Coordinates of C-alpha atoms in Angstrom, one line a residue:
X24 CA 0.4 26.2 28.2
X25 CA 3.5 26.6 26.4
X26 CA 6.9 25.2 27.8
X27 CA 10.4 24.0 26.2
X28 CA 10.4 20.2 25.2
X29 CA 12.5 17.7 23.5
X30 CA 10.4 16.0 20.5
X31 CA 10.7 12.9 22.3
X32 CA 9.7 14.4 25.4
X33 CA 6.6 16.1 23.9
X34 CA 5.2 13.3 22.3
X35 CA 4.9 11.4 25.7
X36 CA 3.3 14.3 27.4
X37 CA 0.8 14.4 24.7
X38 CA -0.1 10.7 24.7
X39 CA -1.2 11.4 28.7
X40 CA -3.0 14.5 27.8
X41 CA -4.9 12.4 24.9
X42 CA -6.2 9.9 27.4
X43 CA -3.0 7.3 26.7
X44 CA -2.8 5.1 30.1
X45 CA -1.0 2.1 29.4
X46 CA 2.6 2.6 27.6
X47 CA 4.9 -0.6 27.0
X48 CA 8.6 0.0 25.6
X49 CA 11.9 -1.2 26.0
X50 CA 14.8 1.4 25.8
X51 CA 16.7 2.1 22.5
X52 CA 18.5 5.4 21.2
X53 CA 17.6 7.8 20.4
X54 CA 14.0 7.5 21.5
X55 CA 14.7 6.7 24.7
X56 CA 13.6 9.9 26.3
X57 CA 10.1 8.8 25.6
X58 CA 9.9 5.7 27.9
X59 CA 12.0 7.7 30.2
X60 CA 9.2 10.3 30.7
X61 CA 6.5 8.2 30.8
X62 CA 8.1 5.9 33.7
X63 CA 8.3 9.2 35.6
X64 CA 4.9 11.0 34.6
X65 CA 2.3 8.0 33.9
X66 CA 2.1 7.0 37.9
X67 CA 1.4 10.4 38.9
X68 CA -1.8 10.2 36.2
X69 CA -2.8 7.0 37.4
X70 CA -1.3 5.4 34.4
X71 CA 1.1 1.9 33.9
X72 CA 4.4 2.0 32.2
X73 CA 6.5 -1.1 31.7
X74 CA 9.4 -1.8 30.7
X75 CA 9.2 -4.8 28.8
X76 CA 12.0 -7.4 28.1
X77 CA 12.1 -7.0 24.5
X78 CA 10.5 -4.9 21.9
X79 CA 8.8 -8.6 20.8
X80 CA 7.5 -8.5 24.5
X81 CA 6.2 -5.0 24.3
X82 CA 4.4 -5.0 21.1
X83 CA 2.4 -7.7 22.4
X84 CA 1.6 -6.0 25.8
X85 CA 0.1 -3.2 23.2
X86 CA -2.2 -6.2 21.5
X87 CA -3.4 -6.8 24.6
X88 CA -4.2 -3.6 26.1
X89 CA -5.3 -2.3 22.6
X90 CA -7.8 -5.7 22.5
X91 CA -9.9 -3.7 25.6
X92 CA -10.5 -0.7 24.3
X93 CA -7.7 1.0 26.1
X94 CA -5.3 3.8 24.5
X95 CA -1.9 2.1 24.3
X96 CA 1.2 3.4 22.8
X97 CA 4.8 2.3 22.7
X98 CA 7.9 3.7 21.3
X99 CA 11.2 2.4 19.3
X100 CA 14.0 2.8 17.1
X101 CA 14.3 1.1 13.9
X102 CA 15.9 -2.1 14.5
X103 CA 13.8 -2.5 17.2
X104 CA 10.7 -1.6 15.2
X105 CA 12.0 -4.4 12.9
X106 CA 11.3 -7.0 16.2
X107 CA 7.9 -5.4 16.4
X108 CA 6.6 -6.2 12.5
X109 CA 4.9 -9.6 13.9
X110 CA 3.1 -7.5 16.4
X111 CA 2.0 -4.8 14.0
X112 CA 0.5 -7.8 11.5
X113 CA -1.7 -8.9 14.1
X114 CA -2.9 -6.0 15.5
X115 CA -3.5 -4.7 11.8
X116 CA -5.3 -8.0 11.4
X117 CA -7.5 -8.0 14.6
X118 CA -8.2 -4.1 13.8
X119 CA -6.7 -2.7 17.0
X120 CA -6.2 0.7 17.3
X121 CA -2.8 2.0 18.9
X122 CA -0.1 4.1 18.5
X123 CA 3.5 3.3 17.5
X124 CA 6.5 5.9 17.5
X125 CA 9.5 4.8 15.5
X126 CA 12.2 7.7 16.2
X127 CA 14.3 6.4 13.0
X128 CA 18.0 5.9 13.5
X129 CA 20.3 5.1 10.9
X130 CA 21.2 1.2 9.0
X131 CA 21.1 -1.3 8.1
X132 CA 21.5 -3.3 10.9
X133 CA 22.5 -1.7 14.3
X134 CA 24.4 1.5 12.0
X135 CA 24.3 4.1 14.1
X136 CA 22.0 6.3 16.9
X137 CA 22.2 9.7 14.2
X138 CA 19.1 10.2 12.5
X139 CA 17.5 8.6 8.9
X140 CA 14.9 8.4 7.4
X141 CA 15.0 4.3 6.0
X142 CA 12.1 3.0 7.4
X143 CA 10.0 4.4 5.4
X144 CA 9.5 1.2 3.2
X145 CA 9.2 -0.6 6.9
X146 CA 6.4 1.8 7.9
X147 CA 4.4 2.4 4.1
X148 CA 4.6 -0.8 2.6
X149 CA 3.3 -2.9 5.5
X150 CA 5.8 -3.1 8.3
X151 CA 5.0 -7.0 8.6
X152 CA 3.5 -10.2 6.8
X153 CA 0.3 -9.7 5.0
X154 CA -1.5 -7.2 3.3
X155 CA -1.9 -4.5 5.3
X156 CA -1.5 -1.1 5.9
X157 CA -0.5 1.3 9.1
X158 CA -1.5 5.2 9.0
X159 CA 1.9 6.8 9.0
X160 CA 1.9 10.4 10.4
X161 CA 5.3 12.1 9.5
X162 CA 6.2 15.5 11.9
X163 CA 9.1 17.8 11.2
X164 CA 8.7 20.1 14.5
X165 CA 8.8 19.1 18.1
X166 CA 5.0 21.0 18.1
X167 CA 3.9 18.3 15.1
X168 CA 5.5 15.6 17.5
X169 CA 2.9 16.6 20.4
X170 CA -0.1 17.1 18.1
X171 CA 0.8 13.9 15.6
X172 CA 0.0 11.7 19.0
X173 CA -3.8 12.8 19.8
X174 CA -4.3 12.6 16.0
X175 CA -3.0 9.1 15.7
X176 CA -5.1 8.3 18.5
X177 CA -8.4 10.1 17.0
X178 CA -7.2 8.0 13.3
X179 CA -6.3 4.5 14.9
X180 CA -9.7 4.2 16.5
X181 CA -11.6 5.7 13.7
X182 CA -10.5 3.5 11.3
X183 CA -9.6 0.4 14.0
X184 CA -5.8 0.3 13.1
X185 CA -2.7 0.8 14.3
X186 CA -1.1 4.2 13.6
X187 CA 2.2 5.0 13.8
X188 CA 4.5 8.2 14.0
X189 CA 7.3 8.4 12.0
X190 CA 9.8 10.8 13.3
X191 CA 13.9 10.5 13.6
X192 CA 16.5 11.3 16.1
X193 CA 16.9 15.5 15.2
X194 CA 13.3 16.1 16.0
X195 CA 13.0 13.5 18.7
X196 CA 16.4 15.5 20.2
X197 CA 15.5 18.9 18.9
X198 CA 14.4 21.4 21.5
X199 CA 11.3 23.8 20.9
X200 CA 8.6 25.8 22.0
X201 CA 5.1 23.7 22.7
X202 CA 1.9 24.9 23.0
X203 CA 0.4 21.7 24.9
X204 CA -2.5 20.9 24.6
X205 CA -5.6 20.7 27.2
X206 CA -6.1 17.5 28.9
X207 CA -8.6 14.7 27.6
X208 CA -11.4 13.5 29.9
X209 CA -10.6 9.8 31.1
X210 CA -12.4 7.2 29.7
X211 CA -13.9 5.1 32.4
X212 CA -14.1 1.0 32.3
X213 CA -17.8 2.0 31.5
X214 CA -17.3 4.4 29.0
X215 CA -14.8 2.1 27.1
X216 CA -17.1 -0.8 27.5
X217 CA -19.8 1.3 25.9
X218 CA -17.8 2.9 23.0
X219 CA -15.7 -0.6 21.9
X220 CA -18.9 -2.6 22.7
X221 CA -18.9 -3.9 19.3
X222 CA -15.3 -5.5 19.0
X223 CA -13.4 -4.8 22.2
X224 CA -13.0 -8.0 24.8
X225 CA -14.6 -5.9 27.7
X226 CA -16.3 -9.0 28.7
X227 CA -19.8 -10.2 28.5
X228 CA -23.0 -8.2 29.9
X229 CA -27.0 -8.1 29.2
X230 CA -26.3 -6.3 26.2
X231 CA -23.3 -8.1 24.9
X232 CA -21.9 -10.7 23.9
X233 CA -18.6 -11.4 24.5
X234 CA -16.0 -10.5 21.8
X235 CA -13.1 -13.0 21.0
X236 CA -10.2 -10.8 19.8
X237 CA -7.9 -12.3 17.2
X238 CA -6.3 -11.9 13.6
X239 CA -6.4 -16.1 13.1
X240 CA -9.0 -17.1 10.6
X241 CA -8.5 -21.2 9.3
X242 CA -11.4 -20.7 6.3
X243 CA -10.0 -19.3 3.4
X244 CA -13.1 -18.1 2.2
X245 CA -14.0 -16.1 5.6
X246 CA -10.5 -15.1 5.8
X247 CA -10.8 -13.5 1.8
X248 CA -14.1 -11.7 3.3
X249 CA -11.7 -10.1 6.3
X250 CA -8.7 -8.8 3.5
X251 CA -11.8 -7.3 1.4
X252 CA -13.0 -5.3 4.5
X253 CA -9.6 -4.3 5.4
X254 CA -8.7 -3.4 1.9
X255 CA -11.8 -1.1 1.7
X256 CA -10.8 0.5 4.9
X257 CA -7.6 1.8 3.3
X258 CA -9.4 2.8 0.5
X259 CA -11.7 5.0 2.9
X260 CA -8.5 6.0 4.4
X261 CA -7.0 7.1 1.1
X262 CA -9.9 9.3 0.3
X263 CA -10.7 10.6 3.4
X264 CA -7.5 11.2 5.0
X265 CA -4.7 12.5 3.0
X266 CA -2.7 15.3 4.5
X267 CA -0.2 17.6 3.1
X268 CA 1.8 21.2 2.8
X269 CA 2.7 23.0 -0.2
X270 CA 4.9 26.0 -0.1
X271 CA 5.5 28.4 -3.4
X272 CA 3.8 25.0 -5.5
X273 CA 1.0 27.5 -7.7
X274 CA 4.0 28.9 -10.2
X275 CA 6.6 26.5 -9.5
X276 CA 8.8 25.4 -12.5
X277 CA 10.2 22.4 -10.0
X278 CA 8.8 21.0 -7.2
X279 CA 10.9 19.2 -4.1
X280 CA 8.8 16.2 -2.5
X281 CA 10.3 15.7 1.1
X282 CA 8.7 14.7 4.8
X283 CA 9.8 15.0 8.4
X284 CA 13.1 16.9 8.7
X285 CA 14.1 16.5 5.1
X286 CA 11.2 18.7 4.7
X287 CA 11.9 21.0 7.7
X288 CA 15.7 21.9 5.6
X289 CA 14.3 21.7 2.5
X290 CA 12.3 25.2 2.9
X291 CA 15.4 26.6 3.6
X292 CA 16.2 25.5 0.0
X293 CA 13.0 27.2 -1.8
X294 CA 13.9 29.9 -0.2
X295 CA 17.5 30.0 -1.8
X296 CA 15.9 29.0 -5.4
X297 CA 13.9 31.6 -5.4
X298 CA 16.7 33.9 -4.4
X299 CA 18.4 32.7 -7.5
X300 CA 15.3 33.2 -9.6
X301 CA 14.4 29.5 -9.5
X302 CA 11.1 28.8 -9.4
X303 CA 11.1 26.0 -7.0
X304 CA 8.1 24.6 -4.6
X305 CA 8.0 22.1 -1.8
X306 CA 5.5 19.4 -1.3
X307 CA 5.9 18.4 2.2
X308 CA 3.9 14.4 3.0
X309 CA 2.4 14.7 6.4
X310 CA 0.8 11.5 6.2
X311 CA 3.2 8.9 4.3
X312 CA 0.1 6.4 4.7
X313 CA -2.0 7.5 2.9
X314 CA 0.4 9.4 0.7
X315 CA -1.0 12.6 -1.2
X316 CA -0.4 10.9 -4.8
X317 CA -3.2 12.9 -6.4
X318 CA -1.7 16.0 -4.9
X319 CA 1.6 15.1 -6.5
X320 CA -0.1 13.8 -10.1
X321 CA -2.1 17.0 -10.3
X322 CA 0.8 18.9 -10.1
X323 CA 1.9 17.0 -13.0
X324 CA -0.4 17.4 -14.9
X325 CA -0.2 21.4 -14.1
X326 CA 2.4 21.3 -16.0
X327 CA 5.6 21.2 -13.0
X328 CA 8.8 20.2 -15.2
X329 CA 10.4 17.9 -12.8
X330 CA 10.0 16.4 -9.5
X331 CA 13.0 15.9 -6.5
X332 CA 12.5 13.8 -3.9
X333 CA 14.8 14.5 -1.1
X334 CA 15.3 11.8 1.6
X335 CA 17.6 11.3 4.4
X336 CA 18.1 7.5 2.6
X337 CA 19.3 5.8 -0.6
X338 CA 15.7 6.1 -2.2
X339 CA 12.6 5.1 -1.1
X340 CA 9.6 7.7 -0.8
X341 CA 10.8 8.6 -4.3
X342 CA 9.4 5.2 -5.8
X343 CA 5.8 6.7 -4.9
X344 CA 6.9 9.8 -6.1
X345 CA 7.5 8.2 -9.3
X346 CA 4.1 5.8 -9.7
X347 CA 2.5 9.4 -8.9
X348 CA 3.9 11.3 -11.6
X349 CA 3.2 8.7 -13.9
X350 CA 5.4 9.3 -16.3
X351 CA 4.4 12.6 -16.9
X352 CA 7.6 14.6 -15.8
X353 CA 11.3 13.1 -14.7
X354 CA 11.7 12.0 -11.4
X355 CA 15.0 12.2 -9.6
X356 CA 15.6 11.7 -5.7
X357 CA 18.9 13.1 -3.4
X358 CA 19.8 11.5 -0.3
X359 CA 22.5 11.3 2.3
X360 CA 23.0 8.1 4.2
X361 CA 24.2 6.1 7.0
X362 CA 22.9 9.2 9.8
X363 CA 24.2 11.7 7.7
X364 CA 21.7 14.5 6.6
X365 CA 22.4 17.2 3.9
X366 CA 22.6 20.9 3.7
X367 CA 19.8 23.3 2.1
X368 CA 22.0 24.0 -0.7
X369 CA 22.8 20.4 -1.4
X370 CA 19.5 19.4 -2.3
X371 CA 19.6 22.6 -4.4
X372 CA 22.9 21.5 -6.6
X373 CA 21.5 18.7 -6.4
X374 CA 18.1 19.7 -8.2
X375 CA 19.7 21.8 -10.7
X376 CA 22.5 19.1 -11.7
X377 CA 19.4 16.2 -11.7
X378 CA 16.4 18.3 -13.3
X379 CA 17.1 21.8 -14.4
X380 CA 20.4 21.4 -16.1
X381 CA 19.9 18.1 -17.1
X382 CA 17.3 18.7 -20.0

């Protein structure tokens, strides 16, 4: 079935179609188009949506709903994923699986409701207390923003973590062709109990006992145990789950490092390197968590001559960039700020006047 869809729109008709029943949000630009759909479509599926009194509120409603077994989901903006970042600690510590969309909007602070791309510290490095990880999932078409949900769905209960999708306001806005895809079977109460049987508080039966659901541990030495186990989940995450595009990287003298719509403008700027007889690739992160390092470090040690990264913020992907490279080739990043996003040919002056003329 293919139809017309804002990003926003698409990504709540694809949490429905991946079996997502229970969506808690509280309205914020510009992602508000998501909880908008869903308190219009998820009755007529037989599905809840509430509007919450506060992001604080909703995240919490997802802990609980994620704590059955359920497939939960809410959606933000950046400040208001900042009121979530308590949430996302204990779910990440009680190993709950649900998706989060942040549709990024420019700060610090309130700023503004155009689009950025300055959460990605918020998102990669935690998003909360503790040490911890989300898988970030990073689309740059209004199609990626319908298929990112059932794949954060399939990753968060895989792994038994929260997943989040990190879009921004010009993809959650953007109109394009969808190809939906096909409905997912519902999960009974039964079928739930059965498949989260092992940590999921679907009460106790003959063949269960009953789980107790938390992220609180008082030992120190139980509670070291609980980090280990998480920390070698991310590690089976980082070798298992890495996703990425390269365009024109197997000759390229330069390579661009972008995600999400940075990415999306900066193939326009290959394009116009090559033109010039430039030969300049683009790595494009699909997942930000867990990011494609060795991708990135094997192109360095290929032999690429420098690496941009182009962001829609004052320089924060590029960091990773950087400890990727290794030292083995310079490292420079170009940015606009503040909901302001740059230009295809920008980021190219801006990759000869940082890398290829600055030798």
């Amino acid at each position: 079935e293919r139809v017309l869809m804002k990003g926003n729109e698409a990504m709540a008709e694809a949490a429905m179609r991946a079996g997502c029943r229970f969506f808690f949000g509280y309205p914020i630009t510009p992602q508000t188009e998501v909880a908008a759909y869903m308190a219009k479509m998820m009755p007529k599926v037989g599905g809840t949506y509430l509007q919450a009194e506060s992001e604080v509120a909703s995240i919490n409603m997802v802990y609980g709903g994620a704590a059955t077994g359920k497939r939960v989901m809410t959606s933000s903006s950046s400040p208001g994923v900042s009121l979530m970042s308590e949430g996302l600690s204990y779910l990440a510590g009680a190993e709950l699986p649900c998706v989060v969309v942040n549709c990024q909007r420019g700060g610090p602070g309130l700023g503004t409701i155009q689009p950025s791309q300055g959460d990605y510290f918020q998102a990669c490095k935690g998003g909360g207390h503790g040490d911890f990880h989300m898988i970030v999932l990073a689309p740059n078409s209004v199609q990626e923003m319908h298929d990112f949900v059932a794949d954060g769905f399939d990753l968060a209960f895989k792994y038994r973590n929260p997943a989040m999708i990190l879009a921004d306001g010009a993809i959650g806005q953007m109109m394009e062709k969808v190809v939906l895809a096909p409905q997912r079977p519902r999960h009974t109460n039964e079928e739930i109990a059965e498949e989260c049987k092992a940590w999921a508080a679907c009460g106790k039966s003959a063949d269960r006992e009953r789980n107790v659901v938390t992220s609180l541990e008082l030992k120190s030495e139980v509670m070291e145990q609980i980090n280990l186990r998480l920390q070698a989940k991310y590690k089976a995450l980082e070798e298992n789950e890495v996703r990425y595009e390269t365009i024109d990287c197997d000759d390229a003298d330069y390579v661009i490092v972008a995600f999400g719509s940075s990415a999306r403008i900066c193939s326009a700027t290959v394009e116009m390197a090559r033109a010039e007889g430039l030969k300049v690739g683009l790595l494009r992160t699909i997942t930000l968590y867990p990011f494609p390092k060795k991708a990135i470090a094997d192109l360095a040690k290929r032999g690429v001559k420098g690496f941009l990264s182009a962001e829609l913020n004052a320089g924060q992907m590029v960091e990773d960039v950087r400890l990727a490279v290794n030292g083995t080739a310079p490292v420079a990043h170009y940015g606009r700020q503040g909901g302001m996003m740059f230009a295809p040919d920008e980021v190219l002056n801006a990759l000869k006047e940082k890398l290829i003329n600055n030798k």
